[in-house]
Amino acid sequence: MPDDYAYINTRVRVMRTKLLGGRALESALAAGSYQEFLRVLTETDLAPDMRETTAEGAGLPELDRALSQNLFATTQKVLGFADGEARREIQVLLMRWDLVNLKTIARGIVSGRGPEAILESLIPGGTIRPATLRTAAQSTDLASAAATIAVSGHPLARAMREAAAAYAATGRLLDLEVALDQGYYRHALQVARNTSLRRYLGREIDVRNALIARSTRGQPVDPQLFVPGGRLDAAGYSRLASGDTSGVPEVAAILDAPSLEEAEVAARRILDDAARNIAAGDPEGVGIILDFLRRKEIEIAKLRLIGRGKYYNLPTEQIRREVMA
């Protein structure tokens, strides 16, 4: 099993050719019904995962399971190509979904959503075992959920404990989420040996700091909300929180966005561009894998949106606007 990227990237380039391109997505958008949409997908490489979706009485839950199975199988296949340091770096990329899942579990517990609703919202591409996620989602409080992650030995266990403590101290979800961010990026930067991976993680951190600064605009600057590891130091974050983007000019679109939804769209575009640029500039490093995983995540998200639109008979142009946002 290789500890370098030459072999891994060769295999991932083959996988990239099997992503659904513009023509396939256009066919899915053009489908006249939900059943026709499913038929389109059964004519793609997703076909092995789609059997349950066409059973009598099947609906959106079956589609979600099929897409989740496909994403999980894809991430595990990529991880299976690697060993040693390369494997640990790829795991760091997959842990981005662990970070999202831990936030989802924490929000669900705080808001009392219930285990099943939480589990339905999880992304199956991370590195935390499904059984651990299920147990954490069934917790009655954040401390219990953090203990479950700690027992599993996962690298983000410390971050989850710190997040639970932060929420207990302030009662603010933002403090909880930032503590998880800080823990994830602390671990990721310790693992990353690849220069392009460190550069991409730095860009992610810049974007996250911009989103935090936007959400706290008009409030006193709180240095505890700063996520270190990007191009800004604590003083630079303070300037960013005051609207000065001179240290990271590309995040201006996030601060200037008129709504949170548009700010998140701007953030995704910045990171998509960063992944493509790193893939082009470092063809023998982690960039190819990073770009592929982002494209796969986008593919699955778009198919979920199209599937829901077709299931509820929404106008095609309305679905298209949401998919292309």
PDB file of C-alpha atoms in Angstrom:
ATOM      1  CA  MET A   1       0.000   0.000   0.000  1.00  0.00           C
ATOM      2  CA  PRO A   2       1.616   3.294  -1.021  1.00  0.00           C
ATOM      3  CA  ASP A   3       2.643   6.121   1.268  1.00  0.00           C
ATOM      4  CA  ASP A   4       2.906   8.562  -1.646  1.00  0.00           C
ATOM      5  CA  TYR A   5       0.401  10.200  -3.933  1.00  0.00           C
ATOM      6  CA  ALA A   6       1.518   9.048  -7.390  1.00  0.00           C
ATOM      7  CA  TYR A   7      -0.383   5.734  -7.232  1.00  0.00           C
ATOM      8  CA  ILE A   8      -3.295   7.169  -5.221  1.00  0.00           C
ATOM      9  CA  ASN A   9      -3.851  10.047  -7.634  1.00  0.00           C
ATOM     10  CA  THR A  10      -3.786   7.716 -10.629  1.00  0.00           C
ATOM     11  CA  ARG A  11      -6.651   5.751  -9.112  1.00  0.00           C
ATOM     12  CA  VAL A  12      -8.556   8.875  -8.051  1.00  0.00           C
ATOM     13  CA  ARG A  13      -8.267  10.351 -11.563  1.00  0.00           C
ATOM     14  CA  VAL A  14     -10.087   7.256 -12.845  1.00  0.00           C
ATOM     15  CA  MET A  15     -12.795   7.729 -10.210  1.00  0.00           C
ATOM     16  CA  ARG A  16     -13.133  11.361 -11.206  1.00  0.00           C
ATOM     17  CA  THR A  17     -14.106  10.351 -14.751  1.00  0.00           C
ATOM     18  CA  LYS A  18     -17.139   8.587 -13.252  1.00  0.00           C
ATOM     19  CA  LEU A  19     -18.545  11.668 -11.530  1.00  0.00           C
ATOM     20  CA  LEU A  20     -21.798  12.856 -13.034  1.00  0.00           C
ATOM     21  CA  GLY A  21     -20.995  15.591 -15.536  1.00  0.00           C
ATOM     22  CA  GLY A  22     -23.148  18.435 -16.751  1.00  0.00           C
ATOM     23  CA  ARG A  23     -25.011  16.255 -19.266  1.00  0.00           C
ATOM     24  CA  ALA A  24     -26.062  13.693 -16.635  1.00  0.00           C
ATOM     25  CA  LEU A  25     -27.162  16.379 -14.195  1.00  0.00           C
ATOM     26  CA  GLU A  26     -29.081  18.103 -16.976  1.00  0.00           C
ATOM     27  CA  SER A  27     -30.858  14.816 -17.723  1.00  0.00           C
ATOM     28  CA  ALA A  28     -31.751  14.502 -14.049  1.00  0.00           C
ATOM     29  CA  LEU A  29     -33.081  18.086 -14.017  1.00  0.00           C
ATOM     30  CA  ALA A  30     -35.064  17.485 -17.205  1.00  0.00           C
ATOM     31  CA  ALA A  31     -36.792  14.388 -15.813  1.00  0.00           C
ATOM     32  CA  GLY A  32     -40.556  14.793 -16.006  1.00  0.00           C
ATOM     33  CA  SER A  33     -41.252  12.978 -12.737  1.00  0.00           C
ATOM     34  CA  TYR A  34     -39.595  11.535  -9.652  1.00  0.00           C
ATOM     35  CA  GLN A  35     -39.705   8.046 -11.147  1.00  0.00           C
ATOM     36  CA  GLU A  36     -38.021   9.272 -14.325  1.00  0.00           C
ATOM     37  CA  PHE A  37     -35.359  10.974 -12.188  1.00  0.00           C
ATOM     38  CA  LEU A  38     -34.664   7.630 -10.496  1.00  0.00           C
ATOM     39  CA  ARG A  39     -34.458   5.930 -13.891  1.00  0.00           C
ATOM     40  CA  VAL A  40     -31.830   8.455 -14.998  1.00  0.00           C
ATOM     41  CA  LEU A  41     -29.722   7.616 -11.944  1.00  0.00           C
ATOM     42  CA  THR A  42     -30.012   3.861 -12.552  1.00  0.00           C
ATOM     43  CA  GLU A  43     -28.264   4.458 -15.874  1.00  0.00           C
ATOM     44  CA  THR A  44     -25.189   5.927 -14.133  1.00  0.00           C
ATOM     45  CA  ASP A  45     -22.469   4.507 -11.881  1.00  0.00           C
ATOM     46  CA  LEU A  46     -24.814   5.048  -8.937  1.00  0.00           C
ATOM     47  CA  ALA A  47     -26.956   2.146 -10.185  1.00  0.00           C
ATOM     48  CA  PRO A  48     -25.713  -0.471  -7.652  1.00  0.00           C
ATOM     49  CA  ASP A  49     -26.898   1.746  -4.787  1.00  0.00           C
ATOM     50  CA  MET A  50     -30.270   2.596  -6.335  1.00  0.00           C
ATOM     51  CA  ARG A  51     -32.100  -0.743  -6.064  1.00  0.00           C
ATOM     52  CA  GLU A  52     -34.019   0.124  -2.902  1.00  0.00           C
ATOM     53  CA  THR A  53     -35.227   3.430  -4.363  1.00  0.00           C
ATOM     54  CA  THR A  54     -37.381   1.725  -6.978  1.00  0.00           C
ATOM     55  CA  ALA A  55     -39.130  -0.695  -4.597  1.00  0.00           C
ATOM     56  CA  GLU A  56     -42.871  -0.335  -4.132  1.00  0.00           C
ATOM     57  CA  GLY A  57     -43.645   2.505  -1.723  1.00  0.00           C
ATOM     58  CA  ALA A  58     -40.083   3.866  -1.790  1.00  0.00           C
ATOM     59  CA  GLY A  59     -39.614   7.599  -1.403  1.00  0.00           C
ATOM     60  CA  LEU A  60     -37.043  10.165  -0.285  1.00  0.00           C
ATOM     61  CA  PRO A  61     -35.667   8.158   2.680  1.00  0.00           C
ATOM     62  CA  GLU A  62     -34.643   5.394   0.269  1.00  0.00           C
ATOM     63  CA  LEU A  63     -33.029   7.920  -2.069  1.00  0.00           C
ATOM     64  CA  ASP A  64     -31.127   9.498   0.826  1.00  0.00           C
ATOM     65  CA  ARG A  65     -29.872   6.083   1.926  1.00  0.00           C
ATOM     66  CA  ALA A  66     -28.749   5.241  -1.601  1.00  0.00           C
ATOM     67  CA  LEU A  67     -26.847   8.501  -2.005  1.00  0.00           C
ATOM     68  CA  SER A  68     -25.349   8.129   1.468  1.00  0.00           C
ATOM     69  CA  GLN A  69     -24.181   4.599   0.677  1.00  0.00           C
ATOM     70  CA  ASN A  70     -22.573   5.841  -2.520  1.00  0.00           C
ATOM     71  CA  LEU A  71     -20.735   8.666  -0.759  1.00  0.00           C
ATOM     72  CA  PHE A  72     -19.539   6.372   2.025  1.00  0.00           C
ATOM     73  CA  ALA A  73     -18.341   3.713  -0.425  1.00  0.00           C
ATOM     74  CA  THR A  74     -16.516   6.372  -2.449  1.00  0.00           C
ATOM     75  CA  THR A  75     -14.670   7.826   0.537  1.00  0.00           C
ATOM     76  CA  GLN A  76     -13.712   4.387   1.819  1.00  0.00           C
ATOM     77  CA  LYS A  77     -12.401   3.413  -1.603  1.00  0.00           C
ATOM     78  CA  VAL A  78     -10.169   6.489  -1.731  1.00  0.00           C
ATOM     79  CA  LEU A  79      -8.938   5.843   1.806  1.00  0.00           C
ATOM     80  CA  GLY A  80      -8.216   2.231   0.885  1.00  0.00           C
ATOM     81  CA  PHE A  81      -5.674   3.329  -1.736  1.00  0.00           C
ATOM     82  CA  ALA A  82      -3.372   4.837   0.907  1.00  0.00           C
ATOM     83  CA  ASP A  83      -1.173   3.901   3.837  1.00  0.00           C
ATOM     84  CA  GLY A  84       1.123   5.694   6.261  1.00  0.00           C
ATOM     85  CA  GLU A  85       1.276   9.492   6.222  1.00  0.00           C
ATOM     86  CA  ALA A  86      -0.785   9.772   3.040  1.00  0.00           C
ATOM     87  CA  ARG A  87      -3.609   7.814   4.670  1.00  0.00           C
ATOM     88  CA  ARG A  88      -3.540  10.074   7.736  1.00  0.00           C
ATOM     89  CA  GLU A  89      -3.734  13.163   5.525  1.00  0.00           C
ATOM     90  CA  ILE A  90      -6.685  11.753   3.592  1.00  0.00           C
ATOM     91  CA  GLN A  91      -8.380  10.936   6.898  1.00  0.00           C
ATOM     92  CA  VAL A  92      -7.969  14.594   7.852  1.00  0.00           C
ATOM     93  CA  LEU A  93      -9.907  15.553   4.716  1.00  0.00           C
ATOM     94  CA  LEU A  94     -12.649  13.072   5.594  1.00  0.00           C
ATOM     95  CA  MET A  95     -12.779  14.437   9.140  1.00  0.00           C
ATOM     96  CA  ARG A  96     -14.324  17.603   7.742  1.00  0.00           C
ATOM     97  CA  TRP A  97     -17.533  15.549   7.666  1.00  0.00           C
ATOM     98  CA  ASP A  98     -16.891  14.374  11.237  1.00  0.00           C
ATOM     99  CA  LEU A  99     -16.712  18.049  12.208  1.00  0.00           C
ATOM    100  CA  VAL A 100     -20.052  18.726  10.512  1.00  0.00           C
ATOM    101  CA  ASN A 101     -21.600  15.635  12.122  1.00  0.00           C
ATOM    102  CA  LEU A 102     -20.469  16.573  15.623  1.00  0.00           C
ATOM    103  CA  LYS A 103     -21.978  20.025  15.164  1.00  0.00           C
ATOM    104  CA  THR A 104     -25.224  18.420  13.945  1.00  0.00           C
ATOM    105  CA  ILE A 105     -25.355  16.105  16.959  1.00  0.00           C
ATOM    106  CA  ALA A 106     -24.637  18.971  19.363  1.00  0.00           C
ATOM    107  CA  ARG A 107     -27.277  21.234  17.830  1.00  0.00           C
ATOM    108  CA  GLY A 108     -29.790  18.381  17.854  1.00  0.00           C
ATOM    109  CA  ILE A 109     -29.213  17.598  21.526  1.00  0.00           C
ATOM    110  CA  VAL A 110     -29.464  21.251  22.556  1.00  0.00           C
ATOM    111  CA  SER A 111     -32.666  21.787  20.555  1.00  0.00           C
ATOM    112  CA  GLY A 112     -34.229  18.445  21.539  1.00  0.00           C
ATOM    113  CA  ARG A 113     -34.656  17.209  17.947  1.00  0.00           C
ATOM    114  CA  GLY A 114     -34.484  13.530  18.897  1.00  0.00           C
ATOM    115  CA  PRO A 115     -32.045  10.779  17.821  1.00  0.00           C
ATOM    116  CA  GLU A 116     -33.697   9.755  14.562  1.00  0.00           C
ATOM    117  CA  ALA A 117     -33.992  13.311  13.280  1.00  0.00           C
ATOM    118  CA  ILE A 118     -30.329  13.893  14.150  1.00  0.00           C
ATOM    119  CA  LEU A 119     -29.205  10.688  12.450  1.00  0.00           C
ATOM    120  CA  GLU A 120     -31.086  11.560   9.275  1.00  0.00           C
ATOM    121  CA  SER A 121     -29.071  14.785   9.031  1.00  0.00           C
ATOM    122  CA  LEU A 122     -25.626  13.192   9.325  1.00  0.00           C
ATOM    123  CA  ILE A 123     -23.154  12.917   6.438  1.00  0.00           C
ATOM    124  CA  PRO A 124     -21.828   9.359   6.025  1.00  0.00           C
ATOM    125  CA  GLY A 125     -18.409  10.249   4.620  1.00  0.00           C
ATOM    126  CA  GLY A 126     -16.435  10.817   7.821  1.00  0.00           C
ATOM    127  CA  THR A 127     -14.244   8.601   9.984  1.00  0.00           C
ATOM    128  CA  ILE A 128     -16.372   8.234  13.144  1.00  0.00           C
ATOM    129  CA  ARG A 129     -17.977   4.792  13.216  1.00  0.00           C
ATOM    130  CA  PRO A 130     -21.755   4.773  12.579  1.00  0.00           C
ATOM    131  CA  ALA A 131     -22.394   2.953  15.877  1.00  0.00           C
ATOM    132  CA  THR A 132     -20.549   5.707  17.748  1.00  0.00           C
ATOM    133  CA  LEU A 133     -22.526   8.420  15.963  1.00  0.00           C
ATOM    134  CA  ARG A 134     -25.778   6.655  16.784  1.00  0.00           C
ATOM    135  CA  THR A 135     -24.898   6.362  20.473  1.00  0.00           C
ATOM    136  CA  ALA A 136     -23.824  10.019  20.607  1.00  0.00           C
ATOM    137  CA  ALA A 137     -27.063  11.088  18.895  1.00  0.00           C
ATOM    138  CA  GLN A 138     -29.056   9.218  21.548  1.00  0.00           C
ATOM    139  CA  SER A 139     -27.355  11.148  24.365  1.00  0.00           C
ATOM    140  CA  THR A 140     -29.511  13.319  26.575  1.00  0.00           C
ATOM    141  CA  ASP A 141     -26.841  15.987  27.069  1.00  0.00           C
ATOM    142  CA  LEU A 142     -23.634  17.248  25.486  1.00  0.00           C
ATOM    143  CA  ALA A 143     -21.363  15.824  28.186  1.00  0.00           C
ATOM    144  CA  SER A 144     -22.680  12.320  27.504  1.00  0.00           C
ATOM    145  CA  ALA A 145     -22.208  12.761  23.758  1.00  0.00           C
ATOM    146  CA  ALA A 146     -18.648  13.965  24.345  1.00  0.00           C
ATOM    147  CA  ALA A 147     -17.970  10.938  26.555  1.00  0.00           C
ATOM    148  CA  THR A 148     -19.168   8.628  23.769  1.00  0.00           C
ATOM    149  CA  ILE A 149     -16.748  10.175  21.291  1.00  0.00           C
ATOM    150  CA  ALA A 150     -13.954   9.983  23.892  1.00  0.00           C
ATOM    151  CA  VAL A 151     -14.539   6.254  24.478  1.00  0.00           C
ATOM    152  CA  SER A 152     -14.177   5.666  20.728  1.00  0.00           C
ATOM    153  CA  GLY A 153     -10.687   7.168  20.821  1.00  0.00           C
ATOM    154  CA  HIS A 154     -11.405   9.472  17.907  1.00  0.00           C
ATOM    155  CA  PRO A 155      -8.959  12.384  17.352  1.00  0.00           C
ATOM    156  CA  LEU A 156     -11.791  14.928  17.748  1.00  0.00           C
ATOM    157  CA  ALA A 157     -12.761  13.645  21.209  1.00  0.00           C
ATOM    158  CA  ARG A 158     -10.875  16.470  22.930  1.00  0.00           C
ATOM    159  CA  ALA A 159     -12.567  19.037  20.692  1.00  0.00           C
ATOM    160  CA  MET A 160     -16.001  17.622  21.552  1.00  0.00           C
ATOM    161  CA  ARG A 161     -15.255  17.848  25.299  1.00  0.00           C
ATOM    162  CA  GLU A 162     -14.072  21.432  24.903  1.00  0.00           C
ATOM    163  CA  ALA A 163     -17.186  22.261  22.865  1.00  0.00           C
ATOM    164  CA  ALA A 164     -19.493  20.828  25.539  1.00  0.00           C
ATOM    165  CA  ALA A 165     -17.649  22.842  28.197  1.00  0.00           C
ATOM    166  CA  ALA A 166     -17.858  26.027  26.112  1.00  0.00           C
ATOM    167  CA  TYR A 167     -21.614  25.660  25.730  1.00  0.00           C
ATOM    168  CA  ALA A 168     -22.055  24.907  29.433  1.00  0.00           C
ATOM    169  CA  ALA A 169     -20.186  28.121  30.242  1.00  0.00           C
ATOM    170  CA  THR A 170     -22.024  30.502  27.896  1.00  0.00           C
ATOM    171  CA  GLY A 171     -25.132  28.780  26.538  1.00  0.00           C
ATOM    172  CA  ARG A 172     -24.164  29.966  23.026  1.00  0.00           C
ATOM    173  CA  LEU A 173     -24.105  27.534  20.123  1.00  0.00           C
ATOM    174  CA  LEU A 174     -21.498  29.670  18.379  1.00  0.00           C
ATOM    175  CA  ASP A 175     -19.008  29.037  21.209  1.00  0.00           C
ATOM    176  CA  LEU A 176     -19.661  25.310  20.897  1.00  0.00           C
ATOM    177  CA  GLU A 177     -19.155  25.294  17.141  1.00  0.00           C
ATOM    178  CA  VAL A 178     -16.001  27.415  17.255  1.00  0.00           C
ATOM    179  CA  ALA A 179     -14.496  25.097  19.878  1.00  0.00           C
ATOM    180  CA  LEU A 180     -15.076  22.197  17.473  1.00  0.00           C
ATOM    181  CA  ASP A 181     -13.527  24.197  14.629  1.00  0.00           C
ATOM    182  CA  GLN A 182     -10.488  25.021  16.723  1.00  0.00           C
ATOM    183  CA  GLY A 183     -10.029  21.376  17.709  1.00  0.00           C
ATOM    184  CA  TYR A 184     -10.392  20.044  14.181  1.00  0.00           C
ATOM    185  CA  TYR A 185      -7.947  22.490  12.613  1.00  0.00           C
ATOM    186  CA  ARG A 186      -5.468  22.016  15.464  1.00  0.00           C
ATOM    187  CA  HIS A 187      -5.420  18.286  14.714  1.00  0.00           C
ATOM    188  CA  ALA A 188      -5.469  18.695  10.930  1.00  0.00           C
ATOM    189  CA  LEU A 189      -2.482  21.045  10.880  1.00  0.00           C
ATOM    190  CA  GLN A 190      -0.520  18.699  13.134  1.00  0.00           C
ATOM    191  CA  VAL A 191      -1.088  15.830  10.698  1.00  0.00           C
ATOM    192  CA  ALA A 192      -0.571  17.732   7.442  1.00  0.00           C
ATOM    193  CA  ARG A 193       2.919  17.282   6.008  1.00  0.00           C
ATOM    194  CA  ASN A 194       1.877  18.201   2.475  1.00  0.00           C
ATOM    195  CA  THR A 195       2.377  21.899   1.683  1.00  0.00           C
ATOM    196  CA  SER A 196      -0.701  22.123  -0.520  1.00  0.00           C
ATOM    197  CA  LEU A 197      -2.857  20.511   2.167  1.00  0.00           C
ATOM    198  CA  ARG A 198      -1.658  23.043   4.728  1.00  0.00           C
ATOM    199  CA  ARG A 199      -2.357  25.842   2.258  1.00  0.00           C
ATOM    200  CA  TYR A 200      -5.901  24.590   1.675  1.00  0.00           C
ATOM    201  CA  LEU A 201      -6.570  24.154   5.402  1.00  0.00           C
ATOM    202  CA  GLY A 202      -5.381  27.736   5.888  1.00  0.00           C
ATOM    203  CA  ARG A 203      -7.887  28.917   3.289  1.00  0.00           C
ATOM    204  CA  GLU A 204     -10.677  26.978   5.042  1.00  0.00           C
ATOM    205  CA  ILE A 205      -9.717  28.643   8.319  1.00  0.00           C
ATOM    206  CA  ASP A 206      -9.773  32.101   6.704  1.00  0.00           C
ATOM    207  CA  VAL A 207     -13.263  31.401   5.376  1.00  0.00           C
ATOM    208  CA  ARG A 208     -14.466  30.103   8.737  1.00  0.00           C
ATOM    209  CA  ASN A 209     -13.108  33.192  10.517  1.00  0.00           C
ATOM    210  CA  ALA A 210     -14.912  35.382   7.975  1.00  0.00           C
ATOM    211  CA  LEU A 211     -18.208  33.567   8.614  1.00  0.00           C
ATOM    212  CA  ILE A 212     -17.734  33.931  12.372  1.00  0.00           C
ATOM    213  CA  ALA A 213     -16.874  37.627  12.009  1.00  0.00           C
ATOM    214  CA  ARG A 214     -19.981  38.165   9.873  1.00  0.00           C
ATOM    215  CA  SER A 215     -22.235  36.426  12.397  1.00  0.00           C
ATOM    216  CA  THR A 216     -20.943  38.601  15.268  1.00  0.00           C
ATOM    217  CA  ARG A 217     -20.932  41.901  13.392  1.00  0.00           C
ATOM    218  CA  GLY A 218     -21.959  44.796  15.618  1.00  0.00           C
ATOM    219  CA  GLN A 219     -20.877  42.987  18.786  1.00  0.00           C
ATOM    220  CA  PRO A 220     -17.643  43.512  20.754  1.00  0.00           C
ATOM    221  CA  VAL A 221     -14.790  41.472  19.243  1.00  0.00           C
ATOM    222  CA  ASP A 222     -14.379  38.206  21.168  1.00  0.00           C
ATOM    223  CA  PRO A 223     -10.851  36.781  20.745  1.00  0.00           C
ATOM    224  CA  GLN A 224     -12.090  33.397  21.965  1.00  0.00           C
ATOM    225  CA  LEU A 225     -13.950  33.025  18.650  1.00  0.00           C
ATOM    226  CA  PHE A 226     -10.756  33.253  16.574  1.00  0.00           C
ATOM    227  CA  VAL A 227      -9.689  30.035  14.810  1.00  0.00           C
ATOM    228  CA  PRO A 228      -5.868  30.087  14.461  1.00  0.00           C
ATOM    229  CA  GLY A 229      -3.944  28.519  11.598  1.00  0.00           C
ATOM    230  CA  GLY A 230      -4.879  30.714   8.636  1.00  0.00           C
ATOM    231  CA  ARG A 231      -3.221  33.839   7.332  1.00  0.00           C
ATOM    232  CA  LEU A 232      -4.550  36.003  10.143  1.00  0.00           C
ATOM    233  CA  ASP A 233      -3.273  36.273  13.693  1.00  0.00           C
ATOM    234  CA  ALA A 234      -5.503  37.364  16.583  1.00  0.00           C
ATOM    235  CA  ALA A 235      -4.981  41.051  15.738  1.00  0.00           C
ATOM    236  CA  GLY A 236      -5.848  40.357  12.098  1.00  0.00           C
ATOM    237  CA  TYR A 237      -9.055  38.631  13.198  1.00  0.00           C
ATOM    238  CA  SER A 238      -9.978  41.700  15.229  1.00  0.00           C
ATOM    239  CA  ARG A 239      -9.564  43.834  12.118  1.00  0.00           C
ATOM    240  CA  LEU A 240     -11.602  41.340  10.098  1.00  0.00           C
ATOM    241  CA  ALA A 241     -14.384  41.444  12.693  1.00  0.00           C
ATOM    242  CA  SER A 242     -14.403  45.219  12.207  1.00  0.00           C
ATOM    243  CA  GLY A 243     -14.839  44.810   8.443  1.00  0.00           C
ATOM    244  CA  ASP A 244     -11.186  45.131   7.358  1.00  0.00           C
ATOM    245  CA  THR A 245     -10.408  42.323   4.892  1.00  0.00           C
ATOM    246  CA  SER A 246      -6.974  43.596   3.834  1.00  0.00           C
ATOM    247  CA  GLY A 247      -5.236  40.462   5.103  1.00  0.00           C
ATOM    248  CA  VAL A 248      -7.615  38.102   3.308  1.00  0.00           C
ATOM    249  CA  PRO A 249      -9.235  40.133   0.501  1.00  0.00           C
ATOM    250  CA  GLU A 250     -11.010  37.181  -1.126  1.00  0.00           C
ATOM    251  CA  VAL A 251     -13.336  36.793   1.897  1.00  0.00           C
ATOM    252  CA  ALA A 252     -14.837  40.237   1.311  1.00  0.00           C
ATOM    253  CA  ALA A 253     -17.692  38.545  -0.569  1.00  0.00           C
ATOM    254  CA  ILE A 254     -18.608  36.723   2.650  1.00  0.00           C
ATOM    255  CA  LEU A 255     -18.736  39.880   4.756  1.00  0.00           C
ATOM    256  CA  ASP A 256     -20.567  41.828   2.042  1.00  0.00           C
ATOM    257  CA  ALA A 257     -23.224  39.175   1.374  1.00  0.00           C
ATOM    258  CA  PRO A 258     -26.728  40.485   2.185  1.00  0.00           C
ATOM    259  CA  SER A 259     -27.841  37.216   3.817  1.00  0.00           C
ATOM    260  CA  LEU A 260     -26.309  34.246   5.625  1.00  0.00           C
ATOM    261  CA  GLU A 261     -27.379  31.958   2.791  1.00  0.00           C
ATOM    262  CA  GLU A 262     -25.524  34.082   0.245  1.00  0.00           C
ATOM    263  CA  ALA A 263     -22.502  34.300   2.545  1.00  0.00           C
ATOM    264  CA  GLU A 264     -22.364  30.504   2.686  1.00  0.00           C
ATOM    265  CA  VAL A 265     -22.636  30.318  -1.113  1.00  0.00           C
ATOM    266  CA  ALA A 266     -19.696  32.739  -1.370  1.00  0.00           C
ATOM    267  CA  ALA A 267     -17.736  30.611   1.102  1.00  0.00           C
ATOM    268  CA  ARG A 268     -18.330  27.444  -0.932  1.00  0.00           C
ATOM    269  CA  ARG A 269     -17.212  29.173  -4.107  1.00  0.00           C
ATOM    270  CA  ILE A 270     -13.985  30.361  -2.479  1.00  0.00           C
ATOM    271  CA  LEU A 271     -13.193  26.836  -1.282  1.00  0.00           C
ATOM    272  CA  ASP A 272     -14.163  25.224  -4.598  1.00  0.00           C
ATOM    273  CA  ASP A 273     -11.781  27.599  -6.381  1.00  0.00           C
ATOM    274  CA  ALA A 274      -9.053  26.855  -3.829  1.00  0.00           C
ATOM    275  CA  ALA A 275      -9.448  23.088  -4.317  1.00  0.00           C
ATOM    276  CA  ARG A 276      -9.312  23.382  -8.114  1.00  0.00           C
ATOM    277  CA  ASN A 277      -6.243  25.627  -7.972  1.00  0.00           C
ATOM    278  CA  ILE A 278      -4.406  23.298  -5.605  1.00  0.00           C
ATOM    279  CA  ALA A 279      -5.268  20.279  -7.763  1.00  0.00           C
ATOM    280  CA  ALA A 280      -3.883  22.062 -10.829  1.00  0.00           C
ATOM    281  CA  GLY A 281      -0.785  23.342  -9.051  1.00  0.00           C
ATOM    282  CA  ASP A 282       0.084  20.145  -7.166  1.00  0.00           C
ATOM    283  CA  PRO A 283      -0.823  17.196  -9.411  1.00  0.00           C
ATOM    284  CA  GLU A 284       1.436  14.838  -7.456  1.00  0.00           C
ATOM    285  CA  GLY A 285       0.163  15.845  -4.001  1.00  0.00           C
ATOM    286  CA  VAL A 286      -3.088  15.761  -2.073  1.00  0.00           C
ATOM    287  CA  GLY A 287      -4.758  18.340  -4.334  1.00  0.00           C
ATOM    288  CA  ILE A 288      -6.252  15.800  -6.746  1.00  0.00           C
ATOM    289  CA  ILE A 289      -7.916  13.961  -3.861  1.00  0.00           C
ATOM    290  CA  LEU A 290      -9.099  17.155  -2.194  1.00  0.00           C
ATOM    291  CA  ASP A 291     -10.688  18.385  -5.402  1.00  0.00           C
ATOM    292  CA  PHE A 292     -12.295  14.997  -6.107  1.00  0.00           C
ATOM    293  CA  LEU A 293     -13.846  14.733  -2.640  1.00  0.00           C
ATOM    294  CA  ARG A 294     -15.322  18.237  -2.914  1.00  0.00           C
ATOM    295  CA  ARG A 295     -16.743  17.415  -6.354  1.00  0.00           C
ATOM    296  CA  LYS A 296     -18.238  14.180  -5.029  1.00  0.00           C
ATOM    297  CA  GLU A 297     -19.826  15.985  -2.094  1.00  0.00           C
ATOM    298  CA  ILE A 298     -21.298  18.562  -4.479  1.00  0.00           C
ATOM    299  CA  GLU A 299     -22.613  15.810  -6.768  1.00  0.00           C
ATOM    300  CA  ILE A 300     -24.464  14.115  -3.895  1.00  0.00           C
ATOM    301  CA  ALA A 301     -25.846  17.424  -2.586  1.00  0.00           C
ATOM    302  CA  LYS A 302     -27.163  18.358  -6.028  1.00  0.00           C
ATOM    303  CA  LEU A 303     -28.812  14.972  -6.508  1.00  0.00           C
ATOM    304  CA  ARG A 304     -30.544  15.326  -3.139  1.00  0.00           C
ATOM    305  CA  LEU A 305     -31.888  18.729  -4.182  1.00  0.00           C
ATOM    306  CA  ILE A 306     -33.072  17.489  -7.579  1.00  0.00           C
ATOM    307  CA  GLY A 307     -34.654  14.413  -6.008  1.00  0.00           C
ATOM    308  CA  ARG A 308     -36.646  16.501  -3.543  1.00  0.00           C
ATOM    309  CA  GLY A 309     -37.722  18.890  -6.268  1.00  0.00           C
ATOM    310  CA  LYS A 310     -38.968  16.066  -8.466  1.00  0.00           C
ATOM    311  CA  TYR A 311     -40.655  14.282  -5.565  1.00  0.00           C
ATOM    312  CA  TYR A 312     -42.659  17.403  -4.703  1.00  0.00           C
ATOM    313  CA  ASN A 313     -43.284  18.328  -8.355  1.00  0.00           C
ATOM    314  CA  LEU A 314     -41.514  21.685  -8.171  1.00  0.00           C
ATOM    315  CA  PRO A 315     -40.964  23.603 -11.441  1.00  0.00           C
ATOM    316  CA  THR A 316     -37.741  22.586 -13.178  1.00  0.00           C
ATOM    317  CA  GLU A 317     -36.414  26.145 -13.273  1.00  0.00           C
ATOM    318  CA  GLN A 318     -36.927  26.534  -9.527  1.00  0.00           C
ATOM    319  CA  ILE A 319     -34.958  23.327  -8.916  1.00  0.00           C
ATOM    320  CA  ARG A 320     -32.261  24.508 -11.319  1.00  0.00           C
ATOM    321  CA  ARG A 321     -31.829  27.786  -9.419  1.00  0.00           C
ATOM    322  CA  GLU A 322     -31.366  25.942  -6.149  1.00  0.00           C
ATOM    323  CA  VAL A 323     -28.942  23.424  -7.651  1.00  0.00           C
ATOM    324  CA  MET A 324     -26.809  26.061  -9.357  1.00  0.00           C
ATOM    325  CA  ALA A 325     -26.673  28.431  -6.342  1.00  0.00           C
TER     326      ALA A 325
END
